[in-house]
CSV table of C-alpha atoms in Angstrom, one decimal:
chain,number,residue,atom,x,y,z
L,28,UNK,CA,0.0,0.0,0.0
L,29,UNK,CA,2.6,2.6,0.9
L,30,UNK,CA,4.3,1.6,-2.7
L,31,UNK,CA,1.5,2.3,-4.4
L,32,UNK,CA,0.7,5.1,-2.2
L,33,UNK,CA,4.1,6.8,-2.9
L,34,UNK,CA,4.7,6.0,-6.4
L,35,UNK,CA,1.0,7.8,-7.3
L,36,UNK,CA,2.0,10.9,-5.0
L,37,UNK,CA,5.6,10.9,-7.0
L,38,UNK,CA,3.9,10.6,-10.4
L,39,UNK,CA,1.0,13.1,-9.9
L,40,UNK,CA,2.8,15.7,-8.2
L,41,UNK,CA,5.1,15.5,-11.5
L,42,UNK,CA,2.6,15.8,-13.9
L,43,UNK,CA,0.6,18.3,-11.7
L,44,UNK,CA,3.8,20.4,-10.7
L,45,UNK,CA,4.2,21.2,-14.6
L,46,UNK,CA,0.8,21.5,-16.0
L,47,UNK,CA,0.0,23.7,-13.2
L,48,UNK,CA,3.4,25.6,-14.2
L,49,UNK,CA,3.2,25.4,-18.1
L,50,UNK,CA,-0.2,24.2,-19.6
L,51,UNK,CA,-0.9,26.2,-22.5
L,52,UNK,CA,-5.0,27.1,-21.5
L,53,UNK,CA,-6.6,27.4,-18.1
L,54,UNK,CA,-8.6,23.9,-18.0
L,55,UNK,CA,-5.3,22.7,-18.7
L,56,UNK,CA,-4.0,24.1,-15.3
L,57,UNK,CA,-6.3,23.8,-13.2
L,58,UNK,CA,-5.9,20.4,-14.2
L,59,UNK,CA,-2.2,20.6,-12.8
L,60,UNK,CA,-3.9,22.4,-9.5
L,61,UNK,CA,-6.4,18.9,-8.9
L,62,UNK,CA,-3.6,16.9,-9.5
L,63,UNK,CA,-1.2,18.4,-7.0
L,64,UNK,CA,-4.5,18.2,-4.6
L,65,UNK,CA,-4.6,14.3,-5.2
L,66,UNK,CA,-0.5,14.1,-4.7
L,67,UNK,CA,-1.2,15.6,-1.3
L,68,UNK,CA,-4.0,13.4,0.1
L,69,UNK,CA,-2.3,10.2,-1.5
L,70,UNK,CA,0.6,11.5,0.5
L,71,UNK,CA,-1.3,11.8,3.8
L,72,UNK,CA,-2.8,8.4,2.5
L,73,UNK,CA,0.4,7.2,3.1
L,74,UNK,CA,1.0,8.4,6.3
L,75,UNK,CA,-2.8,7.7,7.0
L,76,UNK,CA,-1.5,4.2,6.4
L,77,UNK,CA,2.0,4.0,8.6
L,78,UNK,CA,-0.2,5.6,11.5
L,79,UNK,CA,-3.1,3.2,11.2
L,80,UNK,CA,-1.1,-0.1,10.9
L,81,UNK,CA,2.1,0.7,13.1
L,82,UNK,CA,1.6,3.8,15.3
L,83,UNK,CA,-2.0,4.0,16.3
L,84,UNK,CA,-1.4,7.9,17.2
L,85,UNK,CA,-4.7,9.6,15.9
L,86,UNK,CA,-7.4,7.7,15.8
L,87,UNK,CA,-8.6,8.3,12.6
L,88,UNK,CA,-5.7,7.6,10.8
L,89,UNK,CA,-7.4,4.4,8.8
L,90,UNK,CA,-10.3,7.2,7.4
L,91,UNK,CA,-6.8,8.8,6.3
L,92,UNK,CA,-5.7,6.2,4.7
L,93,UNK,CA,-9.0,5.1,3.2
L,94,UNK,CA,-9.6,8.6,1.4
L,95,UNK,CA,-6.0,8.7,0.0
L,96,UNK,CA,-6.3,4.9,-1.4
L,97,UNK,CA,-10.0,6.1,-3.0
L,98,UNK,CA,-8.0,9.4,-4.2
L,99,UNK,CA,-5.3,7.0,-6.0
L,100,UNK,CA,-7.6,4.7,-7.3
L,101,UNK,CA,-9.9,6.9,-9.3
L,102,UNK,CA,-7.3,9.1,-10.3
L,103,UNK,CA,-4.8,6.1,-11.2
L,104,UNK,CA,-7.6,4.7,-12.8
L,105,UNK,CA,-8.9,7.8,-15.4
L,106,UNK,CA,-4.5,8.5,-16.0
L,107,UNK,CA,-5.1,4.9,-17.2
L,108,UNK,CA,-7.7,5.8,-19.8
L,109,UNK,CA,-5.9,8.5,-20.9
L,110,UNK,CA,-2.8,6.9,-21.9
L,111,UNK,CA,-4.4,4.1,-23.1
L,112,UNK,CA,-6.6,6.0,-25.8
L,113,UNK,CA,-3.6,8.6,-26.5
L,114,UNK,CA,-0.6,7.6,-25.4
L,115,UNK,CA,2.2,6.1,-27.4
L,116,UNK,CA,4.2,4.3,-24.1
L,117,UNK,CA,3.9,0.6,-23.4
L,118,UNK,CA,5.6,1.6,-20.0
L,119,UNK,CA,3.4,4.1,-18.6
L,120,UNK,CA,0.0,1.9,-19.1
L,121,UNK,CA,1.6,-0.7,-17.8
L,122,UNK,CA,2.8,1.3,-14.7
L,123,UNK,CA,-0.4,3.2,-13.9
L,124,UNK,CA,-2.7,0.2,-14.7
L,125,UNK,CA,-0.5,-1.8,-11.4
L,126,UNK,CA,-1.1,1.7,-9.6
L,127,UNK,CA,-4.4,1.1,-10.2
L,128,UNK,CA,-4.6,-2.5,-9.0
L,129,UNK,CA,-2.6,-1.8,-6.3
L,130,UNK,CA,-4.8,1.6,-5.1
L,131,UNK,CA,-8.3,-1.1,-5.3
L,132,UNK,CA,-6.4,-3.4,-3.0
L,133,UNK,CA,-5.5,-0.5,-1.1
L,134,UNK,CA,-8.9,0.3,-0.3
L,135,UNK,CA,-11.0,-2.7,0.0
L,136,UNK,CA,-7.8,-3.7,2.7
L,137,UNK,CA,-8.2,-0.9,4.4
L,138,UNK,CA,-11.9,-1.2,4.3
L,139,UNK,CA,-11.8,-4.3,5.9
L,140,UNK,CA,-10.3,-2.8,8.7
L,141,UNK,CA,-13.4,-1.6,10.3
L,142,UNK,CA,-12.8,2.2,10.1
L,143,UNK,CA,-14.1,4.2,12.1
L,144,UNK,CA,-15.8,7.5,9.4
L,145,UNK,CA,-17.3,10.2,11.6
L,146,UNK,CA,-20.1,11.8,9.8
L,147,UNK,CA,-20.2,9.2,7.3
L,148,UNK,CA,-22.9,10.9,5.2
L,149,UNK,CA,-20.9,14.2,5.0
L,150,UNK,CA,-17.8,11.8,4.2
L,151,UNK,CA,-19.7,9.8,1.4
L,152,UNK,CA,-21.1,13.3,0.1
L,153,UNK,CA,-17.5,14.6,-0.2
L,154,UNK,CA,-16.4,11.6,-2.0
L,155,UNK,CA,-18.9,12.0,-4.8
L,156,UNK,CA,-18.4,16.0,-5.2
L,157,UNK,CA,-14.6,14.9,-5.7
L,158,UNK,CA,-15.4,12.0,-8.0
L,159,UNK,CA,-18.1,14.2,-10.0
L,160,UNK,CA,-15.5,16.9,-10.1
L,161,UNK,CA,-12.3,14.7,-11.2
L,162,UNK,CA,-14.8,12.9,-13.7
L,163,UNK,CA,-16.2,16.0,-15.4
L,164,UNK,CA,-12.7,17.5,-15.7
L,165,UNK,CA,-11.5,14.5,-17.2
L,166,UNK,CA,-14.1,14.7,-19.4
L,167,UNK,CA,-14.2,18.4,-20.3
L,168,UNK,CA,-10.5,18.0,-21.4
L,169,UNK,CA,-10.4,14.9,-23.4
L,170,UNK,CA,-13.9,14.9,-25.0
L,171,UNK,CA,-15.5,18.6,-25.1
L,172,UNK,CA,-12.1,20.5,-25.9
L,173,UNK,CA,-10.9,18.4,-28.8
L,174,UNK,CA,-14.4,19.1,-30.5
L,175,UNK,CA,-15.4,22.6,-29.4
L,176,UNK,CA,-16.4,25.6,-31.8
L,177,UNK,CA,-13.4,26.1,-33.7
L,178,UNK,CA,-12.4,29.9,-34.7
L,179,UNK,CA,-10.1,31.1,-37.4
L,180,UNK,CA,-8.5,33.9,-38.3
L,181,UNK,CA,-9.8,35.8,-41.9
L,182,UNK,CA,-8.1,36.5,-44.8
L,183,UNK,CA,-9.0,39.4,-46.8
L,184,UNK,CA,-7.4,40.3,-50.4
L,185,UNK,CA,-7.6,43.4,-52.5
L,186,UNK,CA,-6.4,44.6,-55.9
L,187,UNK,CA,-6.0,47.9,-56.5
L,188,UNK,CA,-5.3,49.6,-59.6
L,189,UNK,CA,-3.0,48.6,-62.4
L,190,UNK,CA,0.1,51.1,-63.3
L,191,UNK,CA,1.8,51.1,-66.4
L,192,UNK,CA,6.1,51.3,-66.9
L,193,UNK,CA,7.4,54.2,-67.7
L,194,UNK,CA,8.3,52.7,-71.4
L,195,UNK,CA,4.7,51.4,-71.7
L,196,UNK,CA,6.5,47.5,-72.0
L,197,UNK,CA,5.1,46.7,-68.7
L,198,UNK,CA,2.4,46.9,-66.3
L,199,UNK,CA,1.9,45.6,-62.3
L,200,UNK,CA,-1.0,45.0,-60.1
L,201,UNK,CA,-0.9,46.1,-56.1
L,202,UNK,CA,-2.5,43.1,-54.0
L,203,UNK,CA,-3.0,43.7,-50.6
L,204,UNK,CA,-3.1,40.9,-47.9
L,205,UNK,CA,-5.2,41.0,-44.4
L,206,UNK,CA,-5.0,38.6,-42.1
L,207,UNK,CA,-7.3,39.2,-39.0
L,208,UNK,CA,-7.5,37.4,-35.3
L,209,UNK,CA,-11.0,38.1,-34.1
L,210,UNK,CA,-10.7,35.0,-31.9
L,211,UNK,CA,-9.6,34.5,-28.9
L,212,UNK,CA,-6.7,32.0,-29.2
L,213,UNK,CA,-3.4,32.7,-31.0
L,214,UNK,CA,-2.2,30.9,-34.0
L,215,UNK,CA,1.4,29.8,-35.2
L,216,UNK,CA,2.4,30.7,-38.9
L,217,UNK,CA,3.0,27.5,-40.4
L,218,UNK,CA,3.2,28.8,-43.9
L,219,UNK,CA,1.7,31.2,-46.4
L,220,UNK,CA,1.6,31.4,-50.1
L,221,UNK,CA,0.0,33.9,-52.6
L,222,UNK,CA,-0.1,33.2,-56.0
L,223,UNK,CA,-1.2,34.8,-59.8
L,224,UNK,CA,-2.7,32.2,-62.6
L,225,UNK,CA,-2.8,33.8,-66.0
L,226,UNK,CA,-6.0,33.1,-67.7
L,227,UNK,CA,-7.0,32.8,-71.4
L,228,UNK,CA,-10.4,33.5,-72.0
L,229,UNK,CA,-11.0,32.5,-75.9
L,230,UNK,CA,-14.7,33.4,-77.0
L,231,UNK,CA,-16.4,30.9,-79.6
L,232,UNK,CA,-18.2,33.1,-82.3
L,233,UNK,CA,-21.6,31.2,-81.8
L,234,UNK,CA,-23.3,28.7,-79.2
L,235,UNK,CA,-21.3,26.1,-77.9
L,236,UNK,CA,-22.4,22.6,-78.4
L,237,UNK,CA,-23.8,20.4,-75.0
L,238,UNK,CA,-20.9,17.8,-75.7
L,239,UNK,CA,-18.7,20.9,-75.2
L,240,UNK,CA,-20.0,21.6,-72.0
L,241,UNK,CA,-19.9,18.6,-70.9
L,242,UNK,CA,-15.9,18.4,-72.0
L,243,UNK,CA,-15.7,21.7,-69.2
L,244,UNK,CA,-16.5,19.6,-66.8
L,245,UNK,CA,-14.3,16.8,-66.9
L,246,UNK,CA,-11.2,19.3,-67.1
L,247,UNK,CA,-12.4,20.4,-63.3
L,248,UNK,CA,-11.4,17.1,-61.4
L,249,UNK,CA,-7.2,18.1,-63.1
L,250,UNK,CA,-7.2,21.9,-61.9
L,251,UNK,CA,-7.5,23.3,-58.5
L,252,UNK,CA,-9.9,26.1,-60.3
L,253,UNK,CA,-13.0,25.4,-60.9
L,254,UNK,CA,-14.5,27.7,-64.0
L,255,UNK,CA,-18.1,28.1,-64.9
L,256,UNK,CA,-20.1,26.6,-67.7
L,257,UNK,CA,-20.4,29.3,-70.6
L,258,UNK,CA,-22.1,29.2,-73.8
L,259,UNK,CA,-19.3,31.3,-75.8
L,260,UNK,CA,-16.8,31.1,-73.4
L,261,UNK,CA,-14.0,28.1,-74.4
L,262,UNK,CA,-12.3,26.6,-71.0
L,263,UNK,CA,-8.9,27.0,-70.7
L,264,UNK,CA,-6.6,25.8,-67.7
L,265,UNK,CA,-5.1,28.5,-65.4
L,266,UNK,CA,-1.1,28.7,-65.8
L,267,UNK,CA,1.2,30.1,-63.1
L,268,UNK,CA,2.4,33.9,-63.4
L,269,UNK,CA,4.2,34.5,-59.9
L,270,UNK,CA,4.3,32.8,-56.6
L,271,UNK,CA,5.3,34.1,-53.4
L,272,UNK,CA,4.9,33.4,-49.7
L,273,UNK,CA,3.6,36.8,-47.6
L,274,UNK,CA,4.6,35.8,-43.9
L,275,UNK,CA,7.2,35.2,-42.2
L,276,UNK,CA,6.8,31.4,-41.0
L,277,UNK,CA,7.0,30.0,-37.2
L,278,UNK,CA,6.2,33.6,-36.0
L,279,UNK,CA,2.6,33.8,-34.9
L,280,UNK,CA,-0.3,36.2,-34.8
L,281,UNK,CA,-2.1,36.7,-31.4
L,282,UNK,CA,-5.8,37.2,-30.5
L,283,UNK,CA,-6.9,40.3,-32.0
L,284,UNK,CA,-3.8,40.9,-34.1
L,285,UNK,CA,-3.9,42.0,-37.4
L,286,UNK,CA,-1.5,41.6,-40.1
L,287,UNK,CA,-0.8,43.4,-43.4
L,288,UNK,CA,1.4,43.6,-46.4
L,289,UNK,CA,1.0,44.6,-50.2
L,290,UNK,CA,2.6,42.4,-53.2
L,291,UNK,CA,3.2,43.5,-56.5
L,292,UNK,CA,2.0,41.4,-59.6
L,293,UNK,CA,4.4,42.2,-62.8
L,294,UNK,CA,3.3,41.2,-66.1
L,295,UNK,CA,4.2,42.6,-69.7
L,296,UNK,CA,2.3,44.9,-71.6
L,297,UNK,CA,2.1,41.8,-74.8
L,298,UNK,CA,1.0,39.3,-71.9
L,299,UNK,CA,-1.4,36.5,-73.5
L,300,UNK,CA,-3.5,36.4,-70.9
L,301,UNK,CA,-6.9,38.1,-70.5
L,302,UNK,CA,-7.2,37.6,-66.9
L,303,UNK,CA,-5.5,37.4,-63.9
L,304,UNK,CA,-6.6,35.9,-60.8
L,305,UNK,CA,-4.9,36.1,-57.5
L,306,UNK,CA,-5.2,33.7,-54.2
L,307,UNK,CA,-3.5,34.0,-50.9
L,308,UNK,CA,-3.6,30.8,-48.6
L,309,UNK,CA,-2.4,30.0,-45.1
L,310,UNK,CA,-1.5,27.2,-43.0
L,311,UNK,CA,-2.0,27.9,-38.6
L,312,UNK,CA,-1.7,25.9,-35.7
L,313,UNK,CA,-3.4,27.1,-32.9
L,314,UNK,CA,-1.4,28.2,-29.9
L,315,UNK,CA,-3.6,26.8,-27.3
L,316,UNK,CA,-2.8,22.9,-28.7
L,317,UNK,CA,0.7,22.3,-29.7
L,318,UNK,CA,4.0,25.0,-28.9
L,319,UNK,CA,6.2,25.0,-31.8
L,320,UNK,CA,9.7,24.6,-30.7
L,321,UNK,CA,11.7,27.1,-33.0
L,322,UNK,CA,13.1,27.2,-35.5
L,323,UNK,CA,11.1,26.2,-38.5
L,324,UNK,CA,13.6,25.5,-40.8
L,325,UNK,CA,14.2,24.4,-43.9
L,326,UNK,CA,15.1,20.8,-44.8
L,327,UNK,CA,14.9,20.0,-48.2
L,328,UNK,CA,13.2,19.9,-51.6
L,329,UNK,CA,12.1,17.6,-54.4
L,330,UNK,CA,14.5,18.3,-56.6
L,331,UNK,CA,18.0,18.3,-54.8
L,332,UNK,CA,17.7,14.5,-53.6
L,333,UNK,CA,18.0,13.5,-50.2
L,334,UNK,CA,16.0,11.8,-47.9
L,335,UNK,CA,12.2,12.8,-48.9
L,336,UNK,CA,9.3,11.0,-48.4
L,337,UNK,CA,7.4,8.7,-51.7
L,338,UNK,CA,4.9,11.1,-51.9
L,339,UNK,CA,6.7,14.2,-52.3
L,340,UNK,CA,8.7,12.1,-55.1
L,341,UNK,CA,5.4,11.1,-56.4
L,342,UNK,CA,4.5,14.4,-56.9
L,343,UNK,CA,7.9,16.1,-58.2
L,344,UNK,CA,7.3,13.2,-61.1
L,345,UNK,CA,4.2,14.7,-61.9
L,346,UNK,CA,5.4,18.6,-62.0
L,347,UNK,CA,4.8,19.5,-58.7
L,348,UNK,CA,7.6,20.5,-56.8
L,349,UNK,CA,8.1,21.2,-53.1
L,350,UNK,CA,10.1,22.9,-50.1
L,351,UNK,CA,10.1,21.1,-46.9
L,352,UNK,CA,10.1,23.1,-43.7
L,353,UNK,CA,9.9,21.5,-40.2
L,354,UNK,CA,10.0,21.6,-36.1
L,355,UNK,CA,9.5,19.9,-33.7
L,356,UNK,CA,6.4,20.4,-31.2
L,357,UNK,CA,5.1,19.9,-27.7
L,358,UNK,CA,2.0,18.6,-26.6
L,359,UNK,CA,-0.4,20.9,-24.8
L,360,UNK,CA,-0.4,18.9,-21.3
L,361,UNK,CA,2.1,17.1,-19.4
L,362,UNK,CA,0.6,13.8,-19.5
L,363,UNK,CA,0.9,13.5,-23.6
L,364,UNK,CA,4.2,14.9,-23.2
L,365,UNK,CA,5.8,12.0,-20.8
L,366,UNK,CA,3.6,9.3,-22.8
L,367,UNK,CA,3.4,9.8,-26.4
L,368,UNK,CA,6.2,10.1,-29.0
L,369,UNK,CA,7.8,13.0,-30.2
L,370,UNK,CA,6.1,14.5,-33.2
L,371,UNK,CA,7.1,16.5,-35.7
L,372,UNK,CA,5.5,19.4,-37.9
L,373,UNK,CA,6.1,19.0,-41.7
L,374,UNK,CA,5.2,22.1,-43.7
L,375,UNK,CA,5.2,21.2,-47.7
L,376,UNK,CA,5.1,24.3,-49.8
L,377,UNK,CA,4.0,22.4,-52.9
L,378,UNK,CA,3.7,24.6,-56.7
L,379,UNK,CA,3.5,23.8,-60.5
L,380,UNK,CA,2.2,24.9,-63.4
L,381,UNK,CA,-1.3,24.7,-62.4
L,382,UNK,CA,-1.2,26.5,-58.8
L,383,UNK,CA,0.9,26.6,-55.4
L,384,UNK,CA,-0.3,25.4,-52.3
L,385,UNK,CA,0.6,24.7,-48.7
L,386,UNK,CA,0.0,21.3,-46.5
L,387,UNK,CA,0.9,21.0,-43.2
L,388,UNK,CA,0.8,17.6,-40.9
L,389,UNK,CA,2.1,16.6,-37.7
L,390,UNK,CA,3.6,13.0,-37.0
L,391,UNK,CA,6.4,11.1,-35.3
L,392,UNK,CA,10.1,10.9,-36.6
L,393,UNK,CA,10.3,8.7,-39.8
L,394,UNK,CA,6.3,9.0,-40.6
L,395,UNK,CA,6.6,12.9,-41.5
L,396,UNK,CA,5.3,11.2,-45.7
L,397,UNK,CA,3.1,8.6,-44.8
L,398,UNK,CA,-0.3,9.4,-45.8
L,399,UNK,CA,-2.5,8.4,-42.9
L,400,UNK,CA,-6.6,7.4,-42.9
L,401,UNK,CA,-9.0,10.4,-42.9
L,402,UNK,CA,-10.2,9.2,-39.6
L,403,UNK,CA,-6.5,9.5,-38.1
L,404,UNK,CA,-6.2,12.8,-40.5
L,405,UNK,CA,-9.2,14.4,-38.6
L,406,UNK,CA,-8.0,13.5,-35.1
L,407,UNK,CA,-4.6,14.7,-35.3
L,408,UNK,CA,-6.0,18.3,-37.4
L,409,UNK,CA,-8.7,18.6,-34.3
L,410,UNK,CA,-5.5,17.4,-31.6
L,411,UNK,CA,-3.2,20.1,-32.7
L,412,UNK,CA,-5.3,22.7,-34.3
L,413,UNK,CA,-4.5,23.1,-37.6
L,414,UNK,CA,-6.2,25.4,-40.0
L,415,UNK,CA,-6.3,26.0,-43.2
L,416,UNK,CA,-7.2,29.6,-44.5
L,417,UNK,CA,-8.3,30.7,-48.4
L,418,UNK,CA,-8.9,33.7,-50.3
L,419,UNK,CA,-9.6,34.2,-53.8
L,420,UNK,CA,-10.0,34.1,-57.0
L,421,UNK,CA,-9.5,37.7,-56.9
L,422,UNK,CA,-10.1,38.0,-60.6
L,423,UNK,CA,-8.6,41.1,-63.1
L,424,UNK,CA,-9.4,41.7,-66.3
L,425,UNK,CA,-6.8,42.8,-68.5
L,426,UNK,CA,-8.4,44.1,-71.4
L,427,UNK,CA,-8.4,47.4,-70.6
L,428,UNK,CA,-4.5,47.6,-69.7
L,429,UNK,CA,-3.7,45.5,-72.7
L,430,UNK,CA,-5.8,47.9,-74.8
L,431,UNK,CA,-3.7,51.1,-73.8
């Protein structure tokens, strides 16, 4: 009893110490709080325990005893669940599943003992609050925070008005970029892109056929753009015209930040494009879920060989190239930390003829390519807090530039 006792005090003050010190939200730490509560009556458990089998100096040192065993046990038991459903250990299940064995012996022993409980309504009464309270934080943090209302940032974009070179060759467009945190978490910059797709826009001289129409739509499933049906107007696949990221990765942008910057779009004055349309993406972590342990840095690309994953070669064989960026992050709570493998963010700043985009995923060393099941996709998007952000087509006709 006093193992099991001391080795639960040991291990919850631990884990209670630093969530109470370093958990990134406030159910978080006052998770830390009610576990440092438990580490101190499993403690005077233990001392419940020397008094009530070997002393005999207080006379209710076997109720003692009997709370911090019950304390142990339900707490040993929902540490259990939790590294069970998330953890990636063998070792700590293993450990907290005997601590939990050992904290039911504990108490039906000390039960047996005929203690003498005072009150013994008021005692049973406090019992449940506790075990209603430790049950409904357990629950709040591993079932209503991974699924509560989720809140993004917004991106705005603007195009302002085309100005001509001086020698008339040339022409560029202003976009401007807005990205606003009305919520009330931060967000980690994972990555950013903008990017211009030249577009022909050839006009048939009389009604298109049905069969033609019906040809525009099999050409959406091979771009990333998806352009209207049109009786004159003959569908032509976007190509790329400039590509650019707009942020500053692994920096972040805090609750009710705003940030803002202006690009500029060059094109020639003979361009054979008719329009131009202009899309600005962004890939965010929430800072509430994961920290990102700095720096983001760069680790390789498609092109220059190395160690990259099949599916980045798999898509440099197709055109689609890539930049790799990554870090390494830490979970939100102590628990995951002790009992689940490092993981690793991967940002993949992926662009071709047909577009750019950004992806980002998080996984353990060595998995960083594997392309997991959407179930496991959606878990690990919801655990960390990942967010994708779009805006656009911004579209520009050219016409009138072209025509000066």
């Amino acid at each position: 009893m006093l193992l099991t006792l001391i080795l639960t005090t040991a291990l919850l003050a631990r884990f209670g110490a630093e969530d109470f010190a370093h958990a990134l939200t406030f159910p978080g730490r006052i998770t830390g709080a009610a576990l440092l509560a438990v580490a101190f009556t499993t403690l005077l458990g233990a001392a419940g325990v020397l008094d009530h089998w070997i002393r005999h100096s207080f006379s209710h040192s076997g109720l003692v005893a009997l709370i911090g065993a019950f304390a142990a046990l339900l707490t040993n038991v929902l540490v259990l669940v939790e590294t069970v459903k998330d953890g990636d250990s063998k070792w700590y299940p293993t450990l907290f599943a005997a601590l939990s064995a050992g904290s039911a012996w504990a108490v039906l022993t000390v039960w047996r003992t005929t203690v003498l409980i005072p009150a013994p309504k008021r005692v049973a009464a406090a019992v449940v609050v506790s075990s209603v309270i430790a049950v409904a934080n357990f629950s709040y943090q591993n079932l209503y925070v991974p699924y509560q209302r989720k809140t993004e940032p917004l991106i705005t974009l603007s195009v302002g008005k085309a100005v001509r070179s001086k020698d008339g060759k040339a022409f560029s467009v202003p976009v401007d970029i807005t990205i606003q945190n009305h919520g009330s978490v931060g967000f980690y910059v994972l990555g950013t892109e903008f990017h211009a797709m030249g577009l022909r826009v050839p006009l048939s001289p009389k009604d298109r056929l049905r069969k033609q129409w019906q040809d525009d739509t099999e050409q959406w499933s091979k771009s990333s753009v998806v352009n209207p049906l049109s009786r004159r107007e003959v569908y032509q696949p976007g190509e790329l015209v400039a590509a650019k990221p707009w942020m500053p990765i692994g920096q972040w942008i805090e609750s009710s930040g705003t940030f803002a910057t202006r690009l500029v779009v060059q094109l020639p004055m003979n361009t054979p494009y008719d329009q131009v349309a202009f899309y600005a993406t962004a890939s965010l972590a929430r800072k509430d879920r994961l920290v990102l342990q700095p720096p983001l840095r760069f680790v390789g690309n498609s092109w220059g060989g190395g160690k990259i994953s099949g599916q980045v070669k798999q898509d440099q064989q197709r055109g689609v190239d890539s930049l790799i960026y990554r870090a390494r992050v830490r979970e939100n709570n102590a628990l995951d930390a002790y009992t689940r493998d490092a993981r690793f963010v991967t940002v993949y700043w992926k662009f071709g003829p047909q577009g750019v985009n950004v992806l980002a995923a998080v996984a353990r060393k060595g998995e960083e390519g594997r392309v997991p099941p959407l179930a496991e996709q959606r878990e690990m998007v919801s655990r960390y807090g990942l967010v994708d952000l779009f805006a656009g087509p911004h579209v520009r006709t050219l016409w009138d530039i072209k025509s000066k």
